[in-house]
PDB file of C-alpha atoms and ligand atoms in Angstrom:
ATOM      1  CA  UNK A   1     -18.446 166.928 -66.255  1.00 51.00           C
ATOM      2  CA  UNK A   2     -16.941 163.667 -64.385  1.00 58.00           C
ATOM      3  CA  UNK A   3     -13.539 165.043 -64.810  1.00 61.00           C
ATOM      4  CA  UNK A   4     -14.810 167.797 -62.709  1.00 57.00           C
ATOM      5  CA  UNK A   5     -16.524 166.600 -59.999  1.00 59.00           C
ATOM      6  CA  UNK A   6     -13.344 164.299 -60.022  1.00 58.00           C
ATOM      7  CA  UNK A   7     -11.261 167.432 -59.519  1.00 54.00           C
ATOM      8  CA  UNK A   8     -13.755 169.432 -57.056  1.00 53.00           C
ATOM      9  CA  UNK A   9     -13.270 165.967 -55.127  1.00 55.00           C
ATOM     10  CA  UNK A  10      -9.626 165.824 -54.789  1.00 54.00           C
ATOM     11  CA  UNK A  11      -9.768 169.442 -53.938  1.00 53.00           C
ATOM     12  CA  UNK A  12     -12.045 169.116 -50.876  1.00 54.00           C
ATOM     13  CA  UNK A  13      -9.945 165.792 -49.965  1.00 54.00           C
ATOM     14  CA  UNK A  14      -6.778 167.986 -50.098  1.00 57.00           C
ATOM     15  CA  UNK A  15      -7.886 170.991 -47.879  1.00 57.00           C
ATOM     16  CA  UNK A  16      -9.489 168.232 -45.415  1.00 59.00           C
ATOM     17  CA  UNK A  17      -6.070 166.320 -45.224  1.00 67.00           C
ATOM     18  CA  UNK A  18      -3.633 168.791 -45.100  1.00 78.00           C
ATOM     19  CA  UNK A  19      -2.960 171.264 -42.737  1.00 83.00           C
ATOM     20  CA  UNK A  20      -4.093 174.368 -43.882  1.00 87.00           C
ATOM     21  CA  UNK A  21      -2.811 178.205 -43.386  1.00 92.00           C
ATOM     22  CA  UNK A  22      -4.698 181.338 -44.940  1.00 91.00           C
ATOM     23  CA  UNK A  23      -3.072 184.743 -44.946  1.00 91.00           C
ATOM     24  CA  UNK A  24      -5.125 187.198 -43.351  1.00 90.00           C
ATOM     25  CA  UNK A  25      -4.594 191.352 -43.062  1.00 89.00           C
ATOM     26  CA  UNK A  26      -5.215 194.420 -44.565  1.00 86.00           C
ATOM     27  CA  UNK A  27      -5.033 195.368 -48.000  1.00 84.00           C
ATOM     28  CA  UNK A  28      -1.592 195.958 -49.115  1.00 88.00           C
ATOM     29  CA  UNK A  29       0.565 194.361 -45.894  1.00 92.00           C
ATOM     30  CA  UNK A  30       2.049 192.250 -47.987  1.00 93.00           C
ATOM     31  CA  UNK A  31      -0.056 188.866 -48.308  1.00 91.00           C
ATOM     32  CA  UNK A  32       0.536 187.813 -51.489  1.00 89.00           C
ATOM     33  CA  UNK A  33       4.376 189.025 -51.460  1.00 92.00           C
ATOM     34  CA  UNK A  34       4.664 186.736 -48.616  1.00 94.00           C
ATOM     35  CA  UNK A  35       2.377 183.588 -49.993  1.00 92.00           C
ATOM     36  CA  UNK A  36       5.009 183.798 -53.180  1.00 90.00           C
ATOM     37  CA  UNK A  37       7.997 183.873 -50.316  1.00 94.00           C
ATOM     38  CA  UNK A  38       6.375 180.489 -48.517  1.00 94.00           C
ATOM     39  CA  UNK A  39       5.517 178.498 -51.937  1.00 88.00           C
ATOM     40  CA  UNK A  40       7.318 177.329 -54.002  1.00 71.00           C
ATOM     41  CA  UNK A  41       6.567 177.440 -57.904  1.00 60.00           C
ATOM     42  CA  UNK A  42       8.089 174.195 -58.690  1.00 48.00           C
ATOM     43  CA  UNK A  43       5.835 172.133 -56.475  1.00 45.00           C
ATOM     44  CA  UNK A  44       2.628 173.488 -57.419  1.00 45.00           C
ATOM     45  CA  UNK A  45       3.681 172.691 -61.080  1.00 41.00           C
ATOM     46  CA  UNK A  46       5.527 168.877 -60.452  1.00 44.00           C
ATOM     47  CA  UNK A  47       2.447 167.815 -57.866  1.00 49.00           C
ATOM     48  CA  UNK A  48      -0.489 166.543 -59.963  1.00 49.00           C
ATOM     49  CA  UNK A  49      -2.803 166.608 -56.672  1.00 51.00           C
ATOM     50  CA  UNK A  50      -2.105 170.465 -56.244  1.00 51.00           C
ATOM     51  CA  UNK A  51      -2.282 171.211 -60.133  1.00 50.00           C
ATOM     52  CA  UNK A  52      -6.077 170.807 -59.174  1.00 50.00           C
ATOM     53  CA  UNK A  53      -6.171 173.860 -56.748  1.00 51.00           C
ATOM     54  CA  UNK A  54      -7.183 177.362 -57.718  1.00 53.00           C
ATOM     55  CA  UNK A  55      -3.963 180.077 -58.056  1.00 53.00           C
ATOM     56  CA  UNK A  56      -5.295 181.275 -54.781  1.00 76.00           C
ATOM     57  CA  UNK A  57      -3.855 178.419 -52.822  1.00 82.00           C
ATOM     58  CA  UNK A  58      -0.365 177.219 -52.564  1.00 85.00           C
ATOM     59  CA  UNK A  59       1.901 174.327 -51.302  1.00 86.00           C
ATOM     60  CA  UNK A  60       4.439 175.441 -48.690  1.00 90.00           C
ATOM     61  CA  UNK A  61       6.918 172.461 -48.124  1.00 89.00           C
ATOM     62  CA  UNK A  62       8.337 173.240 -44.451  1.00 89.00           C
ATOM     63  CA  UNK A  63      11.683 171.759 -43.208  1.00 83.00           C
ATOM     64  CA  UNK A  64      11.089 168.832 -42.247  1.00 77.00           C
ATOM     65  CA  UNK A  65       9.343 168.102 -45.464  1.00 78.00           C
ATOM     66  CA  UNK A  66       5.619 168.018 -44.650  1.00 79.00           C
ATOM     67  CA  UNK A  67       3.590 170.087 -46.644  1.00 84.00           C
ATOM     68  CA  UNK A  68       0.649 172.744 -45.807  1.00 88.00           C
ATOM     69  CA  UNK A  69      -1.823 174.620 -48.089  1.00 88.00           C
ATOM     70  CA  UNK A  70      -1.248 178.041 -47.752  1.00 90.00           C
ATOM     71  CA  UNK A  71      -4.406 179.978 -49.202  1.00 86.00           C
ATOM     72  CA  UNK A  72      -4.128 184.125 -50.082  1.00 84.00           C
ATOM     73  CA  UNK A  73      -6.965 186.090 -49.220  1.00 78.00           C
ATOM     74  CA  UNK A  74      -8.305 189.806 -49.940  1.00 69.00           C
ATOM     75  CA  UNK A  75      -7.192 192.779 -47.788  1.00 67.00           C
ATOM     76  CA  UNK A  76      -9.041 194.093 -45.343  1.00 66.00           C
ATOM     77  CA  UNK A  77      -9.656 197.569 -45.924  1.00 63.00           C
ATOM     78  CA  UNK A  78     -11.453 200.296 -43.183  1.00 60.00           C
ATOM     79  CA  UNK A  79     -14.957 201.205 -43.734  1.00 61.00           C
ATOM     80  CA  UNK A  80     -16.267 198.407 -46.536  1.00 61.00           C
ATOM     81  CA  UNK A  81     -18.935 199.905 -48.403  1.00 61.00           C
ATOM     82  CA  UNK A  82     -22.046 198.220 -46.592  1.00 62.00           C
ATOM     83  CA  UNK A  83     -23.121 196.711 -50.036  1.00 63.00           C
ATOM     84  CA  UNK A  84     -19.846 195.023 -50.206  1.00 61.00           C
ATOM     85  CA  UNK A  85     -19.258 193.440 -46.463  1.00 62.00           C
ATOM     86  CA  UNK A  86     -21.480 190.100 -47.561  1.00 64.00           C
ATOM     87  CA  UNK A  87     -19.169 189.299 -50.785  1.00 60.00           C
ATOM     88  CA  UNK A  88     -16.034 190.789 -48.481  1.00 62.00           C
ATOM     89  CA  UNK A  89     -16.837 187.837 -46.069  1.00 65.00           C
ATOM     90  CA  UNK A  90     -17.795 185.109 -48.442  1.00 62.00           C
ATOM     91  CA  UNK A  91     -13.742 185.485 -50.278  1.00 61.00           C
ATOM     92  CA  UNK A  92     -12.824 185.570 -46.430  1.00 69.00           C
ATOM     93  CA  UNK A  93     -14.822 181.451 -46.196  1.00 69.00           C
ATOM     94  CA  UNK A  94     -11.158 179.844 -46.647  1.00 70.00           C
ATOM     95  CA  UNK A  95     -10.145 181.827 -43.487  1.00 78.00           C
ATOM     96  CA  UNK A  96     -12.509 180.439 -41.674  1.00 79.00           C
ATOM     97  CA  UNK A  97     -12.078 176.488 -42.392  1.00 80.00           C
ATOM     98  CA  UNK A  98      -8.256 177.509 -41.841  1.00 86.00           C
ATOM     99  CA  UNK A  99      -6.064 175.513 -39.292  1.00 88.00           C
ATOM    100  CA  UNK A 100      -3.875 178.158 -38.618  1.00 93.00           C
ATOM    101  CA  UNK A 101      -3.896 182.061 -39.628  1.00 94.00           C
ATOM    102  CA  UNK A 102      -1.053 184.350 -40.538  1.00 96.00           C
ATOM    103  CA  UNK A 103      -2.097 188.125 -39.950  1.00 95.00           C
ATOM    104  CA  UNK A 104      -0.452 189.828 -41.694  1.00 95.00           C
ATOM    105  CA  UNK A 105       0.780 193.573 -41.210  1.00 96.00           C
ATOM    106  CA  UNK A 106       2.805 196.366 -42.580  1.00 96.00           C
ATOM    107  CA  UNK A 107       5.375 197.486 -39.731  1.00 97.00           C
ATOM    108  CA  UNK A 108       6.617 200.192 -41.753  1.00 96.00           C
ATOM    109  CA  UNK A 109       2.938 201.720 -42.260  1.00 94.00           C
ATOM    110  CA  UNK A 110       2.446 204.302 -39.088  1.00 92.00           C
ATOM    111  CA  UNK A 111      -1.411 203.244 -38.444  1.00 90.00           C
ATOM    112  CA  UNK A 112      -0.287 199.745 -38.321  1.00 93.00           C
ATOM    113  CA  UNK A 113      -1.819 199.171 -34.793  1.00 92.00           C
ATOM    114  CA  UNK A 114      -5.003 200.799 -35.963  1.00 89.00           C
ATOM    115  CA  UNK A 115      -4.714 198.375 -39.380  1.00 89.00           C
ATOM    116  CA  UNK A 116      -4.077 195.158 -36.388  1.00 92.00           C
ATOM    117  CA  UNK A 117      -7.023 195.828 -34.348  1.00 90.00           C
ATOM    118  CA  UNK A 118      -9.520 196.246 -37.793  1.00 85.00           C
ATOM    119  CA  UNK A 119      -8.568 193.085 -39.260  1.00 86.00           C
ATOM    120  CA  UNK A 120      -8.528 191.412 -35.397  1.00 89.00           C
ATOM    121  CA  UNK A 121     -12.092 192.907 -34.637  1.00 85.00           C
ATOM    122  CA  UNK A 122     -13.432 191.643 -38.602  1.00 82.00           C
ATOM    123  CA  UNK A 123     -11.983 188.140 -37.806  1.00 86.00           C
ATOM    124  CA  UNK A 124     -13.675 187.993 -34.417  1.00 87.00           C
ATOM    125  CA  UNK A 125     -16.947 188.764 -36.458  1.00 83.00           C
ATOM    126  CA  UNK A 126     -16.296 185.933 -39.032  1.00 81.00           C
ATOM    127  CA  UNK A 127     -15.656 183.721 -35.987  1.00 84.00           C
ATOM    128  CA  UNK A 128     -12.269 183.028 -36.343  1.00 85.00           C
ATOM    129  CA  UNK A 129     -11.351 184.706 -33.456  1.00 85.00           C
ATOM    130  CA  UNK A 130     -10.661 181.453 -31.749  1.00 86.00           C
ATOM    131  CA  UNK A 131      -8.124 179.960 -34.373  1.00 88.00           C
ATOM    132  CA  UNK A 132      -4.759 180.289 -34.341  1.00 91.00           C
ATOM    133  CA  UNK A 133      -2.783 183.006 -35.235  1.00 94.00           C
ATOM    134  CA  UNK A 134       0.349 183.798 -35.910  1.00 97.00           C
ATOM    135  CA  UNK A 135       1.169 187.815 -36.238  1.00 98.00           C
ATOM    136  CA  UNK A 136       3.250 188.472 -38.999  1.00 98.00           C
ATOM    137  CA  UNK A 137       4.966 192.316 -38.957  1.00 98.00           C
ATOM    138  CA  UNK A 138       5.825 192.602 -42.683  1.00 98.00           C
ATOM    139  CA  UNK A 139       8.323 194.876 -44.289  1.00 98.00           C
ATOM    140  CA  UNK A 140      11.158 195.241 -41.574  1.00 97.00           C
ATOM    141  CA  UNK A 141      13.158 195.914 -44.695  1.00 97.00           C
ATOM    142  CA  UNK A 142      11.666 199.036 -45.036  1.00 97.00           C
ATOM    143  CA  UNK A 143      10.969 200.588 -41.739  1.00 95.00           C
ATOM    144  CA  UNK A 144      13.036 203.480 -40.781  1.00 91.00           C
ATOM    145  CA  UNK A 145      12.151 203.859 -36.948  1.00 88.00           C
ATOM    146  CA  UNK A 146      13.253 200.567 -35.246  1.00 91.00           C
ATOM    147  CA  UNK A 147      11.814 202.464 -32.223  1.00 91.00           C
ATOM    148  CA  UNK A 148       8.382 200.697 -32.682  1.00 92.00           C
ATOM    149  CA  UNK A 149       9.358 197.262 -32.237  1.00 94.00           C
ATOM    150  CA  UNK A 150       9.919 196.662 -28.537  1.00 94.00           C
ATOM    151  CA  UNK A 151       6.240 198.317 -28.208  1.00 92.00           C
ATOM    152  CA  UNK A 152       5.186 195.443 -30.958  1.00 94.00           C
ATOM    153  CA  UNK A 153       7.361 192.845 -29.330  1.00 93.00           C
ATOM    154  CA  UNK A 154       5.779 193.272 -25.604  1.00 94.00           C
ATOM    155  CA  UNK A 155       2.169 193.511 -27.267  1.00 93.00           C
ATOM    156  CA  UNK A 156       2.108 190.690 -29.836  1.00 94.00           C
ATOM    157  CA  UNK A 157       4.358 188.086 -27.344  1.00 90.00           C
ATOM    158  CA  UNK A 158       4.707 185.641 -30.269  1.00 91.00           C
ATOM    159  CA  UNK A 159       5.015 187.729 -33.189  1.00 97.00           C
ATOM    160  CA  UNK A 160       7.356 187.135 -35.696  1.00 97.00           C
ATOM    161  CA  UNK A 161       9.288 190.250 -38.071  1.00 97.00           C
ATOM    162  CA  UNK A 162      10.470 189.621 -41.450  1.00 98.00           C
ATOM    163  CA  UNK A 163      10.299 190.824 -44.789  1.00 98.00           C
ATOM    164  CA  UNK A 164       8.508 188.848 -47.559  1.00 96.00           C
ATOM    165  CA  UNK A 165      10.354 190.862 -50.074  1.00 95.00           C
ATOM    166  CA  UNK A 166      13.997 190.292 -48.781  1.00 97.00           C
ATOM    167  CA  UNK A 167      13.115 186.810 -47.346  1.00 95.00           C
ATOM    168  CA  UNK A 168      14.744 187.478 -44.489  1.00 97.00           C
ATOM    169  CA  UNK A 169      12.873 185.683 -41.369  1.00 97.00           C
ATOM    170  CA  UNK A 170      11.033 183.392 -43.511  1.00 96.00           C
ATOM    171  CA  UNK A 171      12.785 180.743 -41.968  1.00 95.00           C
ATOM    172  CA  UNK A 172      11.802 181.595 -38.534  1.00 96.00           C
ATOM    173  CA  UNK A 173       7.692 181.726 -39.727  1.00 97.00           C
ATOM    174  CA  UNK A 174       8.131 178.253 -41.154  1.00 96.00           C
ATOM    175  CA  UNK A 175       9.409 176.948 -37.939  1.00 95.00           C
ATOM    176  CA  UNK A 176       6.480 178.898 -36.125  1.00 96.00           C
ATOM    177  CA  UNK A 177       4.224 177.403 -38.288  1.00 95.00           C
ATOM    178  CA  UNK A 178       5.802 173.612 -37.782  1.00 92.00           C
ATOM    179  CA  UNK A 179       5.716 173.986 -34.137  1.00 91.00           C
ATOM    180  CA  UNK A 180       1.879 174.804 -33.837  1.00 90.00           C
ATOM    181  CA  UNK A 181       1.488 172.176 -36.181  1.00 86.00           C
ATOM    182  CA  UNK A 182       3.270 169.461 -34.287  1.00 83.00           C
ATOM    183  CA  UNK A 183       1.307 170.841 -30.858  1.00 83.00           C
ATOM    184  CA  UNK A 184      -2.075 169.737 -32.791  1.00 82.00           C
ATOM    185  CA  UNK A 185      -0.556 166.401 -33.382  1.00 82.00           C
ATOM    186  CA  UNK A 186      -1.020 162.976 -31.232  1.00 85.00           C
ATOM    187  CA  UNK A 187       1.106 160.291 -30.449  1.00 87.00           C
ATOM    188  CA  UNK A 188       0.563 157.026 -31.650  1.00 91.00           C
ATOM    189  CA  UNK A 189       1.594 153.367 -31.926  1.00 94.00           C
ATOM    190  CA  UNK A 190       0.690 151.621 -35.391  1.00 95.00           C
ATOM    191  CA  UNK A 191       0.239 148.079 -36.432  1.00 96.00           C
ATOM    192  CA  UNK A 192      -0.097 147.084 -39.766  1.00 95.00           C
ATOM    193  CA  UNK A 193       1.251 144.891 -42.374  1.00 93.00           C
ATOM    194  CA  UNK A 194       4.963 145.532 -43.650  1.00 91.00           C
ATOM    195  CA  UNK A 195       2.541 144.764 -47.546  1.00 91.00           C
ATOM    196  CA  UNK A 196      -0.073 147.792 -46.891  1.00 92.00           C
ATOM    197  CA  UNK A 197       1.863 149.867 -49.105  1.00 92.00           C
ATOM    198  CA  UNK A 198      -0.638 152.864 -49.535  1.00 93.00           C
ATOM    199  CA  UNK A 199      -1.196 153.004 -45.688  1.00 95.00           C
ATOM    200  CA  UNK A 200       2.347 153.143 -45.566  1.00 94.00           C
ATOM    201  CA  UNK A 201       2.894 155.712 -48.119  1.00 93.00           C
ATOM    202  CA  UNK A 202      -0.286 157.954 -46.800  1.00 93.00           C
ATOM    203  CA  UNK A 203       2.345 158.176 -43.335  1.00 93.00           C
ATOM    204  CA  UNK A 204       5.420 158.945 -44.813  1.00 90.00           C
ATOM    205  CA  UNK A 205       3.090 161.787 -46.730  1.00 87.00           C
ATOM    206  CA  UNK A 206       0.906 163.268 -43.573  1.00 87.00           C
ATOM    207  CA  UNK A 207       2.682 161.848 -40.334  1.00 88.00           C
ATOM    208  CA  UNK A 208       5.959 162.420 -38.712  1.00 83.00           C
ATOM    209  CA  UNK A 209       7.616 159.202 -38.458  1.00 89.00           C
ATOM    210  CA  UNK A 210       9.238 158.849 -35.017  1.00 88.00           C
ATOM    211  CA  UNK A 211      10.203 154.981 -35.385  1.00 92.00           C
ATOM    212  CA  UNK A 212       9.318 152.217 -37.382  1.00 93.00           C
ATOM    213  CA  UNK A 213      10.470 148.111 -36.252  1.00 94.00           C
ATOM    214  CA  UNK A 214       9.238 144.858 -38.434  1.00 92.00           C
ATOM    215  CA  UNK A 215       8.397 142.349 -35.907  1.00 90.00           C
ATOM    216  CA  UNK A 216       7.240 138.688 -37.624  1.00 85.00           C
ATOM    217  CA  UNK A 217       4.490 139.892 -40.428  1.00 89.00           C
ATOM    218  CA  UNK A 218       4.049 143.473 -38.947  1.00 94.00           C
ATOM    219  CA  UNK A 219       5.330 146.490 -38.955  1.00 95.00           C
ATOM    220  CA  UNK A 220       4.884 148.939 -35.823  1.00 95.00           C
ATOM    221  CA  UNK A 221       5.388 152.825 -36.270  1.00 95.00           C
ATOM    222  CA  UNK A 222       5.810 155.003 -33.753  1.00 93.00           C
ATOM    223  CA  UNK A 223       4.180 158.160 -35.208  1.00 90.00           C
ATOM    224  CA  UNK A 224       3.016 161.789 -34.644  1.00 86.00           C
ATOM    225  CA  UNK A 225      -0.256 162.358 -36.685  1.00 87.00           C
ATOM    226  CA  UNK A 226      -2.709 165.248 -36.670  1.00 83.00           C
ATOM    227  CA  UNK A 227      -5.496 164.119 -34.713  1.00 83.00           C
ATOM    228  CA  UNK A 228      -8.251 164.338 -37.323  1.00 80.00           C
ATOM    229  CA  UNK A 229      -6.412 161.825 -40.190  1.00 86.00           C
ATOM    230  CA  UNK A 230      -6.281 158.967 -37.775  1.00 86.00           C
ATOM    231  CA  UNK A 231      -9.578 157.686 -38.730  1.00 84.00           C
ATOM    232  CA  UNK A 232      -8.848 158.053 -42.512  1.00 88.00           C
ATOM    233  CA  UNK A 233      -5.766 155.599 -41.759  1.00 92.00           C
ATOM    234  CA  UNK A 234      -8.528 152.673 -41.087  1.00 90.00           C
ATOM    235  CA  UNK A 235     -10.216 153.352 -44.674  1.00 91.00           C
ATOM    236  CA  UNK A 236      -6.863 152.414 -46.099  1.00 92.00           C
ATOM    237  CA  UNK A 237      -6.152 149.492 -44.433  1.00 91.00           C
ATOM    238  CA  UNK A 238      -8.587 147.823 -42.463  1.00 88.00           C
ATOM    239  CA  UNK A 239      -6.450 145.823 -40.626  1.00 89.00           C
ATOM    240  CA  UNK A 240      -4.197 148.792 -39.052  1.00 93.00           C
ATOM    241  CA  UNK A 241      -4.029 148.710 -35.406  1.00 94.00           C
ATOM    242  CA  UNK A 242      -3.396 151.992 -33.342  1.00 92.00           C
ATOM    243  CA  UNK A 243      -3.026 153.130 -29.970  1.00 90.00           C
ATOM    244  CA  UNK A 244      -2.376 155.667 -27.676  1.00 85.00           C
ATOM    245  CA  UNK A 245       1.557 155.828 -27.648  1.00 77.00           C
ATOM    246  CA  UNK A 246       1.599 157.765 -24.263  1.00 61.00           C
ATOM    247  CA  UNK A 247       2.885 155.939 -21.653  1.00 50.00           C
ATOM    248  CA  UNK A 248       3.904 153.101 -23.832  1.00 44.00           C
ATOM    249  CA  UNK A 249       7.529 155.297 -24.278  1.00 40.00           C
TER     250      UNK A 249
HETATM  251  N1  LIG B   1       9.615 196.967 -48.757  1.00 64.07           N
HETATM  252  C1  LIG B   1       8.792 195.926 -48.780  1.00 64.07           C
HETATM  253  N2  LIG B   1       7.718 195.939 -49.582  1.00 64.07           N
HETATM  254  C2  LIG B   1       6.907 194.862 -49.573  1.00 64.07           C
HETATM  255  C3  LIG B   1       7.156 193.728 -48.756  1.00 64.07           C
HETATM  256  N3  LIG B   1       6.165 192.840 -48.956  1.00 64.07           N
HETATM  257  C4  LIG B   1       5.329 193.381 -49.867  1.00 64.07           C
HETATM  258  N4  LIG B   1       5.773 194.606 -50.257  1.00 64.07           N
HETATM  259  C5  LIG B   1       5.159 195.511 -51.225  1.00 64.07           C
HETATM  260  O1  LIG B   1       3.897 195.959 -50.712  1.00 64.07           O
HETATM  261  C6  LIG B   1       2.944 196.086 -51.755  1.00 64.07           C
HETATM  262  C7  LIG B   1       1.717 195.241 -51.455  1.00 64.07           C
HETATM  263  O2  LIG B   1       2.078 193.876 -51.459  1.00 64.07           O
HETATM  264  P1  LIG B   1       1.011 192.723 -51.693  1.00 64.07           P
HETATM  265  O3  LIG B   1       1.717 191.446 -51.469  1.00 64.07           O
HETATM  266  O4  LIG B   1       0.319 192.906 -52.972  1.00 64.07           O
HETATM  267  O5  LIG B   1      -0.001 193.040 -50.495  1.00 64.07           O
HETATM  268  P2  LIG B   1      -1.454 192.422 -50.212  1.00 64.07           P
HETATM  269  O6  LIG B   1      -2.450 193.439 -50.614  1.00 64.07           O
HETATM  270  O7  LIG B   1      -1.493 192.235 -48.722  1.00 64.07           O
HETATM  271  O8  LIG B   1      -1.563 191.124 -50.956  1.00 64.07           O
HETATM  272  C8  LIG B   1       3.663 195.660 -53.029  1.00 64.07           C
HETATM  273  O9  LIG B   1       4.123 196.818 -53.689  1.00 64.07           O
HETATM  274  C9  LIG B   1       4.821 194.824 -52.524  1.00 64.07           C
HETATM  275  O10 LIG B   1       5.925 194.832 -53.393  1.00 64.07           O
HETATM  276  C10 LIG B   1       8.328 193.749 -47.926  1.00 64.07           C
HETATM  277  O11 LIG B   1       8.643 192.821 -47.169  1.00 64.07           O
HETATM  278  N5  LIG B   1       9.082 194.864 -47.977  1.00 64.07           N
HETATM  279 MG1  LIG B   2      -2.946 190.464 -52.343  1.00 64.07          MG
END
């Protein structure tokens, strides 16, 4: 029973620390193709915090070596039995705690707009139509009439094309997603002492190091953090200083 609750703990602690990414769209677009194109096996395995998380959730390790949760949901499908829409909605509650959604669709499909505005209008229900979203066109391997991707390109501005199953433009989603995720992050200056070793380690884990000088007993970083850790920081360390880098160059 404690090992649980110890589990269910590190779990919650996990999702609220890391940034995290669910995979929206309708059934069959290619959502799980593409969750298994993001992850990697090897981490979820090797990392004993992420051993802890259900199969439907996923460590993607982007370039620069920061790590999001990237969390599979069900399809959408058009006209949900009416019994069904309240359990539909409650496999959709990782969606909606999300940081950033990828919708997912199949370009190749020829109701694909149609399949776009269904999932958009049942995401605007759940009331993530505020989050961000990155549109994903899935399977450019197999579409045969390049004709409909200007159309997509001038309608979805910052959509991205790629195919889970080839991997090709899996690079260029990464860097999507590592750009919105540096946007959400804040600049800040960091005091603490050069000994605080799991304050330290916590920033090399969750923050982008920009600099880092020793100065008498301190050490000052220089640091770009997601907004919503910075208070966790103080629980490690009580001693940290920060501040607003802006300004401060
Ligand atoms: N040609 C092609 N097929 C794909 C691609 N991605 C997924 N599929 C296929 O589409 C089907 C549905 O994929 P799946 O990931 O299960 O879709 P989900 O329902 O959205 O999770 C499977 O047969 C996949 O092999 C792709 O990029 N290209
Ligand atoms: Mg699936």
């Amino acid at each position: 029973m404690y090992e649980i609750e110890k589990r269910q703990e590190r779990l919650v602690a996990s999702r609220k620390e890391f940034f995290t990414v669910s995979l929206v769209g309708y059934t069959n677009a290619g959502k799980s193709t593409l969750m298994n194109a993001l992850t990697e096996i090897d981490t979820f395995v090797e990392d004993k915090l992420f051993a802890t998380l259900d199969t439907k959730t996923s460590v993607c390790r982007l370039e620069n070596g920061k790590k999001v949760l990237v969390s599979d949901t069900v399809g959408f499908i058009q006209k949900l039995p009416h019994h069904l829409v309240s359990s539909f909605k409650a496999t959709l509650e990782e969606a909606r705690h999300a940081d950033l959604l990828l919708h997912v669709a199949d370009i190749s499909s020829p109701l694909v707009h149609k399949q776009v505005e269904a999932v958009n209008a049942v995401l605007k229900e759940l009331g993530c139509g505020n989050t961000p979203t990155i549109m994903v066109f899935n399977k450019i391997d197999a579409l045969k009439d390049a004709s409909i991707v200007p159309l997509l390109q001038s309608n979805f501005r910052d959509s991205i094309m790629l195919s889970a199953k080839t991997q090709e433009g899996i690079g260029g989603l990464k860097r999507k997603i590592r750009e919105i995720l540096e946007e959400r992050f804040i600049d800040v200056e960091l005091t603490c002492s050069p000994g605080s070793g799991k304050l330290i380690a916590y920033l090399h884990e969750h923050a982008r190091i920009l600099s880092s000088r020793f100065e008498e007993q301190r050490a000052i970083f220089r640091l770009l953090m997601d907004g919503k850790l910075i208070q966790k920081l103080r629980t490690l360390d009580d001693t940290v200083q920060i501040k607003d880098a802006v300004g401060t160059n």
